[in-house]
Short mmCIF file of C-alpha atoms and ligand atoms in Angstrom, two decimals:
data_model
loop_
_atom_site.label_atom_id
_atom_site.label_comp_id
_atom_site.label_asym_id
_atom_site.label_seq_id
_atom_site.Cartn_x
_atom_site.Cartn_y
_atom_site.Cartn_z
CA UNK A 1364 28.40 18.19 -12.13
CA UNK A 1365 26.59 15.90 -9.67
CA UNK A 1366 26.42 12.28 -10.79
CA UNK A 1367 24.77 9.25 -9.34
CA UNK A 1368 26.30 5.84 -8.86
CA UNK A 1369 24.92 2.49 -7.89
CA UNK A 1370 25.36 1.53 -4.24
CA UNK A 1371 26.64 -1.82 -5.54
CA UNK A 1372 28.90 -0.56 -8.30
CA UNK A 1373 30.52 2.86 -8.00
CA UNK A 1374 32.10 2.69 -11.44
CA UNK A 1375 28.74 3.50 -13.01
CA UNK A 1376 28.03 7.23 -13.25
CA UNK A 1377 24.59 8.52 -14.35
CA UNK A 1378 23.01 11.92 -14.67
CA UNK A 1379 20.05 12.78 -12.45
CA UNK A 1380 17.55 12.38 -15.30
CA UNK A 1381 18.94 8.93 -16.24
CA UNK A 1382 18.82 7.78 -12.64
CA UNK A 1383 15.21 8.98 -12.20
CA UNK A 1384 14.11 7.50 -15.53
CA UNK A 1385 15.69 4.17 -14.77
CA UNK A 1386 14.67 3.97 -11.12
CA UNK A 1387 16.79 1.05 -9.93
CA UNK A 1388 20.30 0.11 -11.04
CA UNK A 1389 20.55 -3.09 -13.09
CA UNK A 1390 22.89 -4.62 -10.49
CA UNK A 1391 20.11 -4.33 -7.87
CA UNK A 1392 21.73 -1.33 -6.17
CA UNK A 1393 20.19 2.08 -5.49
CA UNK A 1394 21.41 5.28 -7.11
CA UNK A 1395 23.24 7.60 -4.69
CA UNK A 1396 24.71 11.07 -5.22
CA UNK A 1397 28.51 11.17 -5.59
CA UNK A 1398 28.68 14.31 -3.48
CA UNK A 1399 26.52 16.96 -1.80
CA UNK A 1400 26.22 20.67 -2.22
CA UNK A 1401 27.05 22.03 1.23
CA UNK A 1402 25.39 25.38 1.89
CA UNK A 1403 27.75 28.03 3.24
CA UNK A 1404 26.74 30.14 6.26
CA UNK A 1405 25.80 32.92 3.88
CA UNK A 1406 23.70 30.60 1.71
CA UNK A 1407 21.93 29.28 4.82
CA UNK A 1408 21.05 32.81 5.86
CA UNK A 1409 19.52 33.38 2.45
CA UNK A 1410 17.22 30.41 3.01
CA UNK A 1411 15.52 31.98 6.08
CA UNK A 1412 12.78 33.98 4.37
CA UNK A 1413 11.95 31.49 1.58
CA UNK A 1414 8.50 29.96 1.15
CA UNK A 1415 8.10 26.26 0.46
CA UNK A 1416 8.37 26.48 -3.30
CA UNK A 1417 11.42 28.72 -3.21
CA UNK A 1418 13.10 26.45 -0.64
CA UNK A 1419 12.34 23.43 -2.87
CA UNK A 1420 14.06 25.05 -5.84
CA UNK A 1421 17.15 25.91 -3.76
CA UNK A 1422 17.47 22.42 -2.28
CA UNK A 1423 16.65 20.51 -5.44
CA UNK A 1424 18.69 22.41 -8.01
CA UNK A 1425 22.01 20.97 -6.86
CA UNK A 1426 20.69 17.45 -7.29
CA UNK A 1427 19.05 18.09 -10.65
CA UNK A 1428 21.91 19.74 -12.42
CA UNK A 1429 21.04 18.42 -15.84
CA UNK A 1430 17.68 20.21 -15.50
CA UNK A 1431 17.42 23.95 -16.15
CA UNK A 1432 16.40 26.22 -13.29
CA UNK A 1433 13.23 27.05 -15.23
CA UNK A 1434 12.38 23.34 -15.45
CA UNK A 1435 12.92 22.82 -11.70
CA UNK A 1436 10.89 25.95 -10.85
CA UNK A 1437 7.98 24.98 -13.10
CA UNK A 1438 7.89 21.43 -11.71
CA UNK A 1439 7.93 22.70 -8.16
CA UNK A 1440 5.19 25.28 -8.84
CA UNK A 1441 2.99 22.59 -10.38
CA UNK A 1442 3.56 20.19 -7.48
CA UNK A 1443 3.27 22.40 -4.39
CA UNK A 1444 0.36 24.65 -5.23
CA UNK A 1445 -3.36 24.51 -4.63
CA UNK A 1446 -3.35 20.74 -4.03
CA UNK A 1447 -2.22 21.42 -0.46
CA UNK A 1448 -4.70 22.60 2.11
CA UNK A 1449 -2.09 24.61 4.06
CA UNK A 1450 -0.55 27.80 2.66
CA UNK A 1451 2.75 26.64 4.14
CA UNK A 1452 2.55 23.24 2.36
CA UNK A 1453 4.26 21.56 5.36
CA UNK A 1454 3.54 23.55 8.54
CA UNK A 1455 5.36 22.99 11.81
CA UNK A 1456 3.26 23.00 14.98
CA UNK A 1457 4.96 23.46 18.37
CA UNK A 1458 3.53 21.42 21.22
CA UNK A 1459 6.01 22.95 23.71
CA UNK A 1460 9.35 24.78 23.63
CA UNK A 1461 11.34 21.80 22.39
CA UNK A 1462 8.80 19.54 20.66
CA UNK A 1463 7.82 20.59 17.14
CA UNK A 1464 5.56 18.55 14.88
CA UNK A 1465 6.27 18.74 11.14
CA UNK A 1466 2.92 18.01 9.47
CA UNK A 1467 3.57 16.28 6.17
CA UNK A 1468 -0.09 15.43 5.44
CA UNK A 1469 -1.64 18.53 3.89
CA UNK A 1470 -1.46 17.20 0.33
CA UNK A 1471 -4.31 15.85 -1.75
CA UNK A 1472 -4.34 12.34 -0.21
CA UNK A 1473 -3.45 13.44 3.35
CA UNK A 1474 -0.46 11.16 3.75
CA UNK A 1475 3.17 12.17 3.59
CA UNK A 1476 3.68 10.25 0.33
CA UNK A 1477 2.16 13.31 -1.38
CA UNK A 1478 5.23 15.39 -0.51
CA UNK A 1479 7.26 13.39 -3.05
CA UNK A 1480 4.57 11.98 -5.32
CA UNK A 1481 3.20 15.38 -6.26
CA UNK A 1482 6.62 16.23 -7.71
CA UNK A 1483 7.85 12.88 -9.04
CA UNK A 1484 5.60 12.84 -12.16
CA UNK A 1485 7.00 16.16 -13.31
CA UNK A 1486 10.59 14.99 -12.71
CA UNK A 1487 9.74 11.75 -14.50
CA UNK A 1488 8.35 13.36 -17.65
CA UNK A 1489 11.25 15.81 -17.79
CA UNK A 1490 13.68 12.94 -17.38
CA UNK A 1491 11.90 10.90 -20.04
CA UNK A 1492 12.10 13.84 -22.43
CA UNK A 1493 15.87 14.20 -21.79
CA UNK A 1494 16.84 10.55 -21.95
CA UNK A 1495 13.94 8.59 -23.42
CA UNK A 1496 12.76 8.23 -26.98
CA UNK A 1497 9.35 9.75 -26.72
CA UNK A 1498 7.63 6.64 -25.46
CA UNK A 1499 4.76 6.99 -23.03
CA UNK A 1500 5.73 6.15 -19.44
CA UNK A 1501 3.51 3.53 -17.77
CA UNK A 1502 3.67 3.56 -13.98
CA UNK A 1503 2.76 0.27 -12.34
CA UNK A 1504 2.11 0.26 -8.63
CA UNK A 1505 1.24 -2.50 -6.17
CA UNK A 1506 0.02 -0.86 -3.03
CA UNK A 1507 -0.99 -1.68 0.50
CA UNK A 1508 -2.84 1.62 0.65
CA UNK A 1509 -1.20 5.04 0.84
CA UNK A 1510 1.28 4.85 -2.01
CA UNK A 1511 -1.31 3.83 -4.58
CA UNK A 1512 -3.62 6.75 -3.93
CA UNK A 1513 -0.78 9.29 -3.70
CA UNK A 1514 0.71 8.01 -6.97
CA UNK A 1515 -2.69 8.21 -8.70
CA UNK A 1516 -3.18 11.79 -7.59
CA UNK A 1517 0.33 12.69 -8.65
CA UNK A 1518 0.18 11.14 -12.12
CA UNK A 1519 -3.47 11.81 -13.00
CA UNK A 1520 -3.69 13.61 -16.33
CA UNK A 1521 0.06 14.23 -16.52
CA UNK A 1522 0.75 14.23 -20.29
CA UNK A 1523 2.96 11.38 -21.52
CA UNK A 1524 2.13 9.07 -18.61
CA UNK A 1525 -0.38 6.41 -17.64
CA UNK A 1526 -0.76 4.85 -14.26
CA UNK A 1527 -2.13 1.51 -13.14
CA UNK A 1528 -2.60 0.57 -9.52
CA UNK A 1529 -3.22 -2.89 -8.12
CA UNK A 1530 -4.38 -3.30 -4.52
CA UNK A 1531 -5.11 -6.43 -2.51
CA UNK A 1532 -8.91 -6.89 -2.41
CA UNK A 1533 -9.09 -7.50 1.32
CA UNK A 1534 -5.95 -5.73 2.39
CA UNK A 1535 -6.74 -2.01 2.49
CA UNK A 1536 -8.97 0.07 4.79
CA UNK A 1537 -12.44 1.33 3.73
CA UNK A 1538 -11.27 4.86 3.30
CA UNK A 1539 -8.19 3.83 1.34
CA UNK A 1540 -10.25 1.65 -0.98
CA UNK A 1541 -12.80 4.39 -1.67
CA UNK A 1542 -10.00 6.90 -2.24
CA UNK A 1543 -8.67 4.66 -5.04
CA UNK A 1544 -11.88 3.42 -6.65
CA UNK A 1545 -13.27 6.92 -7.03
CA UNK A 1546 -10.05 8.24 -8.60
CA UNK A 1547 -10.49 10.85 -11.32
CA UNK A 1548 -8.27 11.28 -14.36
CA UNK A 1549 -8.18 10.07 -17.98
CA UNK A 1550 -4.91 8.15 -17.78
CA UNK A 1551 -5.55 6.04 -14.64
CA UNK A 1552 -6.68 2.49 -13.95
CA UNK A 1553 -7.34 0.81 -10.59
CA UNK A 1554 -7.93 -2.91 -10.11
CA UNK A 1555 -8.16 -5.17 -7.10
CA UNK A 1556 -6.28 -8.45 -6.94
CA UNK A 1557 -7.50 -11.58 -5.20
CA UNK A 1558 -4.90 -12.14 -2.52
CA UNK A 1559 -2.72 -10.15 -0.19
CA UNK A 1560 -0.22 -7.36 -0.80
CA UNK A 1561 2.61 -9.80 -1.55
CA UNK A 1562 0.51 -11.39 -4.36
CA UNK A 1563 -0.05 -7.98 -5.94
CA UNK A 1564 3.58 -7.02 -5.46
CA UNK A 1565 4.84 -10.28 -7.01
CA UNK A 1566 2.50 -9.78 -9.94
CA UNK A 1567 3.91 -6.34 -10.63
CA UNK A 1568 7.48 -7.60 -10.29
CA UNK A 1569 6.72 -10.40 -12.76
CA UNK A 1570 5.47 -7.84 -15.25
CA UNK A 1571 8.53 -5.63 -14.82
CA UNK A 1572 10.86 -8.54 -15.52
CA UNK A 1573 8.89 -10.03 -18.46
CA UNK A 1574 11.25 -9.34 -21.35
CA UNK A 1575 8.79 -10.32 -24.05
CA UNK A 1576 6.07 -8.07 -22.70
CA UNK A 1577 8.56 -5.22 -22.45
CA UNK A 1578 9.47 -5.64 -26.14
CA UNK A 1579 5.83 -5.86 -27.25
CA UNK A 1580 4.92 -2.72 -25.38
CA UNK A 1581 8.04 -0.93 -26.49
CA UNK A 1582 6.94 -1.45 -30.09
CA UNK A 1583 3.59 0.08 -29.20
CA UNK A 1584 5.38 3.10 -27.73
CA UNK A 1585 5.26 2.32 -23.99
CA UNK A 1586 7.92 1.99 -21.33
CA UNK A 1587 7.36 0.81 -17.77
CA UNK A 1588 8.55 2.73 -14.74
CA UNK A 1589 7.90 2.65 -11.04
CA UNK A 1590 6.95 5.18 -8.42
CA UNK A 1591 8.19 3.34 -5.37
CA UNK A 1592 10.45 4.83 -2.79
CA UNK A 1593 13.72 3.54 -4.15
CA UNK A 1594 13.47 6.07 -7.00
CA UNK A 1595 15.72 9.11 -6.47
CA UNK A 1596 12.87 11.26 -7.75
CA UNK A 1597 10.94 10.32 -4.64
CA UNK A 1598 13.83 10.66 -2.22
CA UNK A 1599 15.18 14.11 -2.97
CA UNK A 1600 11.89 16.06 -2.71
CA UNK A 1601 11.76 14.81 0.91
CA UNK A 1602 14.94 16.69 1.84
CA UNK A 1603 13.17 20.05 1.31
CA UNK A 1604 10.74 19.94 4.21
CA UNK A 1605 13.43 19.39 6.83
CA UNK A 1606 15.08 22.62 5.74
CA UNK A 1607 11.68 24.30 5.54
CA UNK A 1608 10.72 23.21 9.07
CA UNK A 1609 14.10 24.26 10.51
CA UNK A 1610 13.83 27.71 8.96
CA UNK A 1611 10.20 28.06 10.03
CA UNK A 1612 11.45 27.67 13.62
CA UNK A 1613 14.27 30.14 12.97
CA UNK A 1614 11.80 32.70 11.55
CA UNK A 1615 9.56 32.26 14.57
CA UNK A 1616 12.50 32.86 16.90
CA UNK A 1617 12.33 29.35 18.34
CA UNK A 1618 15.78 28.47 17.03
CA UNK A 1619 18.84 30.58 16.21
CA UNK A 1620 20.52 29.78 12.90
CA UNK A 1621 23.10 27.10 13.64
CA UNK A 1622 21.32 25.61 16.68
CA UNK A 1623 21.20 21.84 16.39
CA UNK A 1624 17.96 19.85 16.34
CA UNK A 1625 17.08 16.19 16.74
CA UNK A 1626 14.95 14.75 13.95
CA UNK A 1627 12.44 12.00 14.80
CA UNK A 1628 10.94 9.89 12.01
CA UNK A 1629 8.39 7.05 12.01
CA UNK A 1630 10.25 4.72 9.71
CA UNK A 1631 9.35 2.00 7.25
CA UNK A 1632 11.45 1.90 4.12
CA UNK A 1633 13.96 4.43 5.58
CA UNK A 1634 13.35 6.97 2.82
CA UNK A 1635 12.03 9.78 4.99
CA UNK A 1636 14.78 9.62 7.61
CA UNK A 1637 17.47 9.23 4.94
CA UNK A 1638 16.24 12.46 3.35
CA UNK A 1639 16.89 14.18 6.69
CA UNK A 1640 20.40 12.71 6.74
CA UNK A 1641 21.01 14.03 3.22
CA UNK A 1642 19.85 17.39 4.61
CA UNK A 1643 22.57 17.25 7.24
CA UNK A 1644 25.13 16.51 4.50
CA UNK A 1645 23.98 19.80 2.92
CA UNK A 1646 24.51 21.75 6.12
CA UNK A 1647 21.31 21.32 8.14
CA UNK A 1648 22.36 21.41 11.82
CA UNK A 1649 21.34 18.04 13.28
CA UNK A 1650 22.53 16.34 16.44
CA UNK A 1651 20.70 13.00 16.30
CA UNK A 1652 18.42 11.13 13.96
CA UNK A 1653 15.89 9.20 15.97
CA UNK A 1654 14.60 6.25 14.00
CA UNK A 1655 11.21 5.11 15.32
CA UNK A 1656 9.76 1.67 14.58
CA UNK A 1657 6.58 -0.08 15.56
CA UNK A 1658 6.51 -3.68 16.77
CA UNK A 1659 8.36 -4.60 13.55
CA UNK A 1660 11.62 -3.37 15.05
CA UNK A 1661 14.29 -4.68 12.67
CA UNK A 1662 15.84 -1.20 12.60
CA UNK A 1663 15.82 -0.72 16.38
CA UNK A 1664 17.78 -3.96 16.70
CA UNK A 1665 20.10 -2.92 13.88
CA UNK A 1666 21.03 0.41 15.46
CA UNK A 1667 21.55 -1.35 18.81
CA UNK A 1668 23.69 -4.24 17.60
CA UNK A 1669 24.91 -3.47 14.07
CA UNK A 1670 23.28 -6.72 12.93
CA UNK A 1671 20.44 -6.56 10.41
CA UNK A 1672 18.50 -9.78 10.67
CA UNK A 1673 15.35 -10.93 8.89
CA UNK A 1674 14.99 -13.91 11.24
CA UNK A 1675 11.92 -12.58 13.03
CA UNK A 1676 8.13 -12.62 13.12
CA UNK A 1677 6.21 -10.17 10.92
CA UNK A 1678 3.43 -8.27 12.73
CA UNK A 1679 0.40 -6.48 11.30
CA UNK A 1680 -0.07 -3.26 13.30
CA UNK A 1681 -2.23 -0.11 13.39
CA UNK A 1682 0.65 1.74 11.71
CA UNK A 1683 0.68 -0.38 8.54
CA UNK A 1684 2.96 1.84 6.49
CA UNK A 1685 5.78 0.87 8.90
CA UNK A 1686 5.09 -2.89 8.76
CA UNK A 1687 8.25 -3.80 6.93
CA UNK A 1688 11.17 -6.16 7.24
CA UNK A 1689 13.47 -4.95 4.47
CA UNK A 1690 14.09 -1.22 4.72
CA UNK A 1691 15.41 -0.60 1.24
CA UNK A 1692 16.83 2.87 1.70
CA UNK A 1693 19.08 1.77 4.56
CA UNK A 1694 21.40 0.61 1.78
CA UNK A 1695 21.95 4.26 0.80
CA UNK A 1696 22.92 5.20 4.35
CA UNK A 1697 25.37 2.31 4.56
CA UNK A 1698 26.87 3.30 1.24
CA UNK A 1699 27.47 6.80 2.57
CA UNK A 1700 28.86 5.60 5.90
CA UNK A 1701 31.27 3.37 3.96
CA UNK A 1702 32.39 6.43 1.94
CA UNK A 1703 30.94 5.05 -1.25
CA UNK A 1704 32.71 1.67 -1.04
CA UNK A 1705 30.19 -0.19 -3.17
CA UNK A 1706 32.07 -3.49 -2.91
CA UNK A 1707 31.53 -3.42 0.81
CA UNK A 1708 27.82 -2.64 0.42
CA UNK A 1709 27.40 -5.31 -2.18
CA UNK A 1710 28.96 -7.85 0.13
CA UNK A 1711 26.55 -6.96 2.93
CA UNK A 1712 23.50 -7.31 0.70
CA UNK A 1713 24.71 -10.55 -0.86
CA UNK A 1714 25.04 -11.85 2.69
CA UNK A 1715 21.52 -10.68 3.53
CA UNK A 1716 20.17 -12.51 0.52
CA UNK A 1717 22.10 -15.69 1.23
CA UNK A 1718 21.85 -15.94 4.99
CA UNK A 1719 19.11 -13.54 6.03
CA UNK A 1720 21.38 -11.21 7.97
CA UNK A 1721 24.51 -9.07 7.90
CA UNK A 1722 26.73 -7.41 10.49
CA UNK A 1723 28.42 -4.07 9.85
CA UNK A 1724 32.05 -3.56 10.90
CA UNK A 1725 33.22 -1.60 13.98
CA UNK A 1726 34.05 1.54 12.02
CA UNK A 1727 30.54 1.76 10.49
CA UNK A 1728 28.91 0.93 13.80
CA UNK A 1729 30.79 3.74 15.55
CA UNK A 1730 29.65 6.22 12.89
CA UNK A 1731 26.06 5.02 13.29
CA UNK A 1732 26.22 5.37 17.06
CA UNK A 1733 27.28 8.99 16.78
CA UNK A 1734 24.31 9.99 14.64
CA UNK A 1735 21.44 7.54 15.07
CA UNK A 1736 19.22 6.34 17.87
CA UNK A 1737 16.75 3.52 17.21
CA UNK A 1738 13.70 2.82 19.34
CA UNK A 1739 10.31 1.13 19.00
CA UNK A 1740 6.75 1.47 20.27
CA UNK A 1741 4.33 -1.44 20.62
CA UNK A 1742 0.58 -1.35 19.95
CA UNK A 1743 -0.45 -0.60 23.52
CA UNK A 1744 2.08 2.26 23.78
CA UNK A 1745 0.84 3.63 20.47
CA UNK A 1746 -2.76 3.77 21.78
CA UNK A 1747 -1.62 5.22 25.07
CA UNK A 1748 0.40 7.93 23.34
CA UNK A 1749 -2.48 9.00 21.07
CA UNK A 1750 -4.74 9.30 24.14
CA UNK A 1751 -2.27 11.07 26.41
CA UNK A 1752 -1.01 13.60 23.84
CA UNK A 1753 -4.60 14.49 23.00
CA UNK A 1754 -5.45 14.93 26.69
CA UNK A 1755 -2.31 16.85 27.59
CA UNK A 1756 -1.62 18.87 24.46
CA UNK A 1757 -5.00 18.84 22.73
CA UNK A 1758 -3.25 17.52 19.62
CA UNK A 1759 -4.37 14.38 17.76
CA UNK A 1760 -1.62 12.15 16.39
CA UNK A 1761 -2.18 9.38 13.85
CA UNK A 1762 -0.75 5.98 14.83
CA UNK A 1763 2.46 6.42 12.78
CA UNK A 1764 3.20 9.80 14.27
CA UNK A 1765 2.38 8.49 17.74
CA UNK A 1766 5.11 5.87 17.32
CA UNK A 1767 7.61 8.65 16.61
CA UNK A 1768 6.40 10.75 19.54
CA UNK A 1769 6.70 7.85 21.97
CA UNK A 1770 10.22 6.98 20.84
CA UNK A 1771 11.27 10.63 21.29
CA UNK A 1772 10.01 10.49 24.89
CA UNK A 1773 11.86 7.24 25.41
CA UNK A 1774 15.08 8.79 23.99
CA UNK A 1775 14.80 11.84 26.20
CA UNK A 1776 14.21 9.75 29.32
CA UNK A 1777 17.16 7.50 28.53
CA UNK A 1778 19.70 10.15 27.50
CA UNK A 1779 18.60 13.38 29.17
CA UNK A 1780 19.18 15.08 25.80
CA UNK A 1781 16.78 18.04 25.70
CA UNK A 1782 17.79 19.27 22.23
CA UNK A 1783 14.78 20.71 20.37
CA UNK A 1784 13.17 17.99 18.26
CA UNK A 1785 11.35 18.06 14.96
CA UNK A 1786 8.95 15.08 14.80
CA UNK A 1787 7.81 14.06 11.32
CA UNK A 1788 4.06 13.52 11.36
CA UNK A 1789 3.20 11.37 8.38
CA UNK A 1790 -0.58 10.97 8.18
CA UNK A 1791 -3.79 12.87 8.94
CA UNK A 1792 -5.48 11.09 11.85
CA UNK A 1793 -8.72 10.69 9.82
CA UNK A 1794 -6.91 8.28 7.51
CA UNK A 1795 -6.73 5.84 10.43
CA UNK A 1796 -10.02 6.90 11.99
CA UNK A 1797 -10.89 3.51 13.52
CA UNK A 1798 -7.62 3.09 15.43
CA UNK A 1799 -7.53 6.72 16.58
CA UNK A 1800 -11.17 6.68 17.64
CA UNK A 1801 -10.57 3.53 19.67
CA UNK A 1802 -7.46 5.05 21.27
CA UNK A 1803 -9.51 8.02 22.37
CA UNK A 1804 -12.02 5.76 24.06
CA UNK A 1805 -14.64 5.55 21.28
CA UNK A 1806 -15.95 2.38 19.69
CA UNK A 1807 -15.20 1.55 16.08
CA UNK A 1808 -16.84 -1.86 16.19
CA UNK A 1809 -19.23 -2.62 13.38
CA UNK A 1810 -18.73 0.84 11.86
CA UNK A 1811 -17.45 1.78 8.43
CA UNK A 1812 -14.37 3.87 8.01
CA UNK A 1813 -16.45 6.92 7.07
CA UNK A 1814 -18.69 6.53 10.13
CA UNK A 1815 -15.55 6.45 12.30
CA UNK A 1816 -14.39 9.65 10.62
CA UNK A 1817 -17.60 11.38 11.74
CA UNK A 1818 -17.38 10.07 15.31
CA UNK A 1819 -13.71 11.08 15.49
CA UNK A 1820 -14.58 14.53 14.24
CA UNK A 1821 -17.11 14.98 17.04
CA UNK A 1822 -14.32 14.09 19.46
CA UNK A 1823 -11.34 16.06 18.19
CA UNK A 1824 -12.89 18.90 16.20
CA UNK A 1825 -10.08 18.95 13.61
CA UNK A 1826 -11.70 19.80 10.26
CA UNK A 1827 -12.22 16.68 8.12
CA UNK A 1828 -10.37 17.08 4.83
CA UNK A 1829 -12.76 17.80 2.02
CA UNK A 1830 -11.32 14.98 -0.08
CA UNK A 1831 -12.40 12.51 2.65
CA UNK A 1832 -15.88 14.05 3.10
CA UNK A 1833 -16.36 13.90 -0.66
CA UNK A 1834 -15.84 10.15 -0.69
CA UNK A 1835 -19.40 9.71 0.60
CA UNK A 1836 -20.80 11.05 -2.63
CA UNK A 1837 -18.07 10.37 -5.21
CA UNK A 1838 -19.06 7.85 -7.86
CA UNK A 1839 -17.05 4.60 -7.86
CA UNK A 1840 -15.28 4.36 -11.23
CA UNK A 1841 -13.26 1.16 -10.79
CA UNK A 1842 -14.73 -2.18 -9.83
CA UNK A 1843 -12.52 -4.55 -11.85
CA UNK A 1844 -10.90 -7.41 -10.05
CA UNK A 1845 -8.49 -10.11 -11.21
CA UNK A 1846 -6.36 -13.06 -10.09
CA UNK A 1847 -2.66 -12.32 -9.61
CA UNK A 1848 -1.95 -14.45 -12.68
CA UNK A 1849 -4.23 -12.24 -14.77
CA UNK A 1850 -2.51 -8.97 -13.97
CA UNK A 1851 -0.50 -9.04 -17.19
CA UNK A 1852 -3.69 -9.30 -19.29
CA UNK A 1853 -5.14 -6.36 -17.36
CA UNK A 1854 -2.09 -4.31 -18.24
CA UNK A 1855 -2.37 -5.18 -21.93
CA UNK A 1856 -6.04 -4.34 -21.96
CA UNK A 1857 -5.44 -0.99 -20.31
CA UNK A 1858 -2.77 -0.14 -22.86
CA UNK A 1859 -5.06 -0.87 -25.75
CA UNK A 1860 -5.88 -4.26 -27.01
CA UNK A 1861 -4.31 -7.68 -26.71
CA UNK A 1862 -0.76 -8.20 -27.94
C1 LIG B 752 5.32 5.47 3.98
C2 LIG B 752 4.93 5.92 5.35
C3 LIG B 752 5.87 5.86 6.41
C4 LIG B 752 7.27 5.31 6.27
O1 LIG B 752 8.12 6.13 5.54
P1 LIG B 752 9.50 5.57 4.97
O2 LIG B 752 10.03 6.65 4.12
O3 LIG B 752 9.12 4.35 4.15
O4 LIG B 752 10.39 5.21 6.11
C5 LIG B 752 5.45 6.33 7.65
N1 LIG B 752 4.19 6.77 7.87
C6 LIG B 752 3.28 6.83 6.85
C7 LIG B 752 1.90 7.29 7.15
C8 LIG B 752 3.61 6.42 5.57
O5 LIG B 752 2.70 6.45 4.59
#
């Protein structure tokens, strides 16, 4: 039986459904698996012909062992169906013999968050049914853009759930704002908050920790939960596409089963790259994990020195989903590298809280060096990469994916390692149409996001996703706006009357 323990207290042991329902451990730690199912050679061979849904069931079932196989299959079928505009769900496109782009943006909101957030609601309602007491699950999200929309699409009209998203009024792009304010669904609410992302985030945290509010709503039959990337239910679906991409390349004769690959990931909260690492623990043949950062390069410095330090400037970049100082899921990697020694992990994170930095020991650093490479890409290099790759390969990268591509080139030049690489591509370029248009020599000045989409389309020819075209004519459903201090009232109103 696979159990999950807290990265800060390994004496706690929870089932998968408990861990998903609860989200975060009460001691502040993250839930991690106490072991991995390692596929045998024979089992790996059986994975070769599988389609995305079949692969998902095979990868997920070992993690969800208090779910029946029928439950896992039904959840996967509901998640990875017609909402994706590619029959492969996550196709892999080869730019040359050793550079393969894993496109994770064919879901309903065209960002990689869909890969997990299309499945999470189903795992959440199943978990609630197993461990909860029949209360309705209320998902609260503070978003700087992509997560809010992907969570809305995932949870819309899922029975037994409601979802409320708060976004900073002046902190999201035109396209992102329209995507959220035109959201369909009978169980959704979207509201803007006066202030920046931190104000919205602090408001949500205050609601989560308001004991009185929790009790009041509990009596009314509601329980809060979160859809952010520290939830296991968001992490484990991301393991699937690394297997799927690897076996796509095997099927196409570009790899032989057992050949090692390098995996390159544009990294923010460290969830996506950690999922690849968990894949390796299950038998995926990986040589190096290449962790790509933008100008906010806390992770590059960490992999170089073993010191994680928050003493640095925060930059706003054209790859906003990677603008981050605290990469939460790194804690899960450290826990694994320390062989589950949660006292050691707890000490590091207490230090981070108290002094703003920690340093890992020699043993951990050596393990990291063997498996990880960290590199970063500044704004100019991002622009240059988008332009050059389009010119040379006729392939348009979004800014996040361009960061990953550049760091791969840097790694190859530095090490001479020509191992075939799978590069995670995390957003459709139209989602960041102004930056991409500018990189390709166009002018975004004075134009709306949707106008930039049209101009970019003329330039690159890639079909514009229907969901983005539709924004022009979709009615706006949500115009409400509040102060951060009023968010609690907004929640109460959404859930039916004042307490
Ligand atoms: C969230 C996101 C990332 C970062 O992924 P992590 O799992 O947080 O490291 C990268 N690119 C895009 C487009 C994203 O939305």
